[in-house]
Amino acid sequence: ASNDERTAALQDFLHTYNHHRCHTALGGQPPITRVNNPAGQYT
């Protein structure tokens, strides 16, 4: 109902979308499996 509520909901949505939702274009894997250098794990 408010911009603050939308902003708060976005974080949960992005986590679910990128870490838990299977994508057919990725062979059923979530997008996070395609990340080579996740934040905080630079090599």
Short mmCIF file of N, CA and C in Angstrom, two decimals:
data_model
loop_
_atom_site.label_atom_id
_atom_site.label_comp_id
_atom_site.label_asym_id
_atom_site.label_seq_id
_atom_site.Cartn_x
_atom_site.Cartn_y
_atom_site.Cartn_z
N ALA A 1 0.82 -1.19 0.00
CA ALA A 1 0.00 0.00 0.00
C ALA A 1 0.87 1.26 0.00
N SER A 2 2.11 1.16 0.45
CA SER A 2 2.99 2.33 0.48
C SER A 2 4.33 1.98 -0.17
N ASN A 3 5.10 2.98 -0.47
CA ASN A 3 6.41 2.77 -1.06
C ASN A 3 7.33 2.02 -0.10
N ASP A 4 7.24 2.30 1.19
CA ASP A 4 8.06 1.59 2.18
C ASP A 4 7.72 0.11 2.20
N GLU A 5 6.44 -0.24 2.10
CA GLU A 5 6.03 -1.64 2.08
C GLU A 5 6.53 -2.33 0.81
N ARG A 6 6.46 -1.65 -0.32
CA ARG A 6 6.97 -2.22 -1.57
C ARG A 6 8.47 -2.43 -1.50
N THR A 7 9.18 -1.47 -0.95
CA THR A 7 10.63 -1.59 -0.81
C THR A 7 10.99 -2.78 0.07
N ALA A 8 10.29 -2.95 1.18
CA ALA A 8 10.56 -4.07 2.09
C ALA A 8 10.23 -5.41 1.42
N ALA A 9 9.16 -5.46 0.66
CA ALA A 9 8.77 -6.71 0.00
C ALA A 9 9.73 -7.07 -1.13
N LEU A 10 10.36 -6.09 -1.73
CA LEU A 10 11.27 -6.34 -2.84
C LEU A 10 12.44 -7.22 -2.43
N GLN A 11 13.00 -7.00 -1.27
CA GLN A 11 14.13 -7.80 -0.80
C GLN A 11 13.77 -9.28 -0.73
N ASP A 12 12.62 -9.61 -0.16
CA ASP A 12 12.19 -11.01 -0.08
C ASP A 12 11.95 -11.59 -1.46
N PHE A 13 11.31 -10.80 -2.33
CA PHE A 13 11.05 -11.27 -3.69
C PHE A 13 12.36 -11.58 -4.43
N LEU A 14 13.31 -10.66 -4.36
CA LEU A 14 14.57 -10.86 -5.07
C LEU A 14 15.33 -12.08 -4.55
N HIS A 15 15.30 -12.28 -3.25
CA HIS A 15 15.97 -13.45 -2.69
C HIS A 15 15.31 -14.73 -3.21
N THR A 16 14.00 -14.79 -3.15
CA THR A 16 13.28 -15.98 -3.62
C THR A 16 13.54 -16.20 -5.10
N TYR A 17 13.45 -15.15 -5.89
CA TYR A 17 13.63 -15.24 -7.34
C TYR A 17 15.04 -15.72 -7.69
N ASN A 18 16.03 -15.19 -7.04
CA ASN A 18 17.42 -15.49 -7.40
C ASN A 18 18.00 -16.72 -6.74
N HIS A 19 17.44 -17.14 -5.60
CA HIS A 19 18.03 -18.26 -4.86
C HIS A 19 17.16 -19.52 -4.84
N HIS A 20 15.87 -19.39 -5.05
CA HIS A 20 14.98 -20.55 -4.86
C HIS A 20 14.13 -20.90 -6.07
N ARG A 21 13.84 -19.97 -6.95
CA ARG A 21 12.97 -20.23 -8.09
C ARG A 21 13.76 -20.89 -9.20
N CYS A 22 13.28 -22.03 -9.66
CA CYS A 22 13.94 -22.75 -10.75
C CYS A 22 13.63 -22.07 -12.07
N HIS A 23 14.64 -21.91 -12.91
CA HIS A 23 14.50 -21.28 -14.21
C HIS A 23 14.76 -22.32 -15.30
N THR A 24 13.82 -22.46 -16.21
CA THR A 24 13.98 -23.46 -17.26
C THR A 24 15.19 -23.16 -18.14
N ALA A 25 15.50 -21.89 -18.38
CA ALA A 25 16.65 -21.54 -19.21
C ALA A 25 17.97 -21.95 -18.57
N LEU A 26 17.95 -22.21 -17.27
CA LEU A 26 19.17 -22.60 -16.55
C LEU A 26 19.12 -24.07 -16.16
N GLY A 27 18.32 -24.84 -16.86
CA GLY A 27 18.24 -26.27 -16.57
C GLY A 27 17.61 -26.56 -15.23
N GLY A 28 16.68 -25.71 -14.81
CA GLY A 28 15.99 -25.92 -13.54
C GLY A 28 16.72 -25.37 -12.33
N GLN A 29 17.85 -24.70 -12.56
CA GLN A 29 18.63 -24.14 -11.46
C GLN A 29 18.24 -22.68 -11.23
N PRO A 30 18.42 -22.18 -10.00
CA PRO A 30 18.17 -20.76 -9.74
C PRO A 30 19.31 -19.91 -10.29
N PRO A 31 19.07 -18.63 -10.57
CA PRO A 31 20.11 -17.76 -11.13
C PRO A 31 21.39 -17.69 -10.31
N ILE A 32 21.31 -17.81 -9.01
CA ILE A 32 22.50 -17.68 -8.17
C ILE A 32 23.57 -18.72 -8.55
N THR A 33 23.16 -19.83 -9.14
CA THR A 33 24.13 -20.86 -9.53
C THR A 33 25.01 -20.40 -10.67
N ARG A 34 24.62 -19.34 -11.37
CA ARG A 34 25.39 -18.82 -12.50
C ARG A 34 26.35 -17.71 -12.10
N VAL A 35 26.30 -17.28 -10.86
CA VAL A 35 27.16 -16.18 -10.40
C VAL A 35 28.56 -16.73 -10.14
N ASN A 36 29.55 -16.11 -10.76
CA ASN A 36 30.94 -16.56 -10.59
C ASN A 36 31.61 -15.97 -9.37
N ASN A 37 31.24 -14.75 -9.00
CA ASN A 37 31.90 -14.04 -7.91
C ASN A 37 30.86 -13.37 -7.01
N PRO A 38 30.15 -14.14 -6.16
CA PRO A 38 29.14 -13.51 -5.29
C PRO A 38 29.76 -12.47 -4.37
N ALA A 39 28.96 -11.51 -3.96
CA ALA A 39 29.44 -10.45 -3.07
C ALA A 39 30.09 -11.04 -1.82
N GLY A 40 31.22 -10.49 -1.46
CA GLY A 40 31.92 -10.94 -0.26
C GLY A 40 32.81 -12.15 -0.48
N GLN A 41 32.84 -12.67 -1.71
CA GLN A 41 33.65 -13.85 -1.99
C GLN A 41 34.55 -13.60 -3.19
N TYR A 42 35.14 -12.44 -3.24
CA TYR A 42 35.99 -12.09 -4.37
C TYR A 42 37.29 -12.88 -4.32
N THR A 43 37.74 -13.29 -5.49
CA THR A 43 39.01 -14.03 -5.56
C THR A 43 39.95 -13.36 -6.54
#
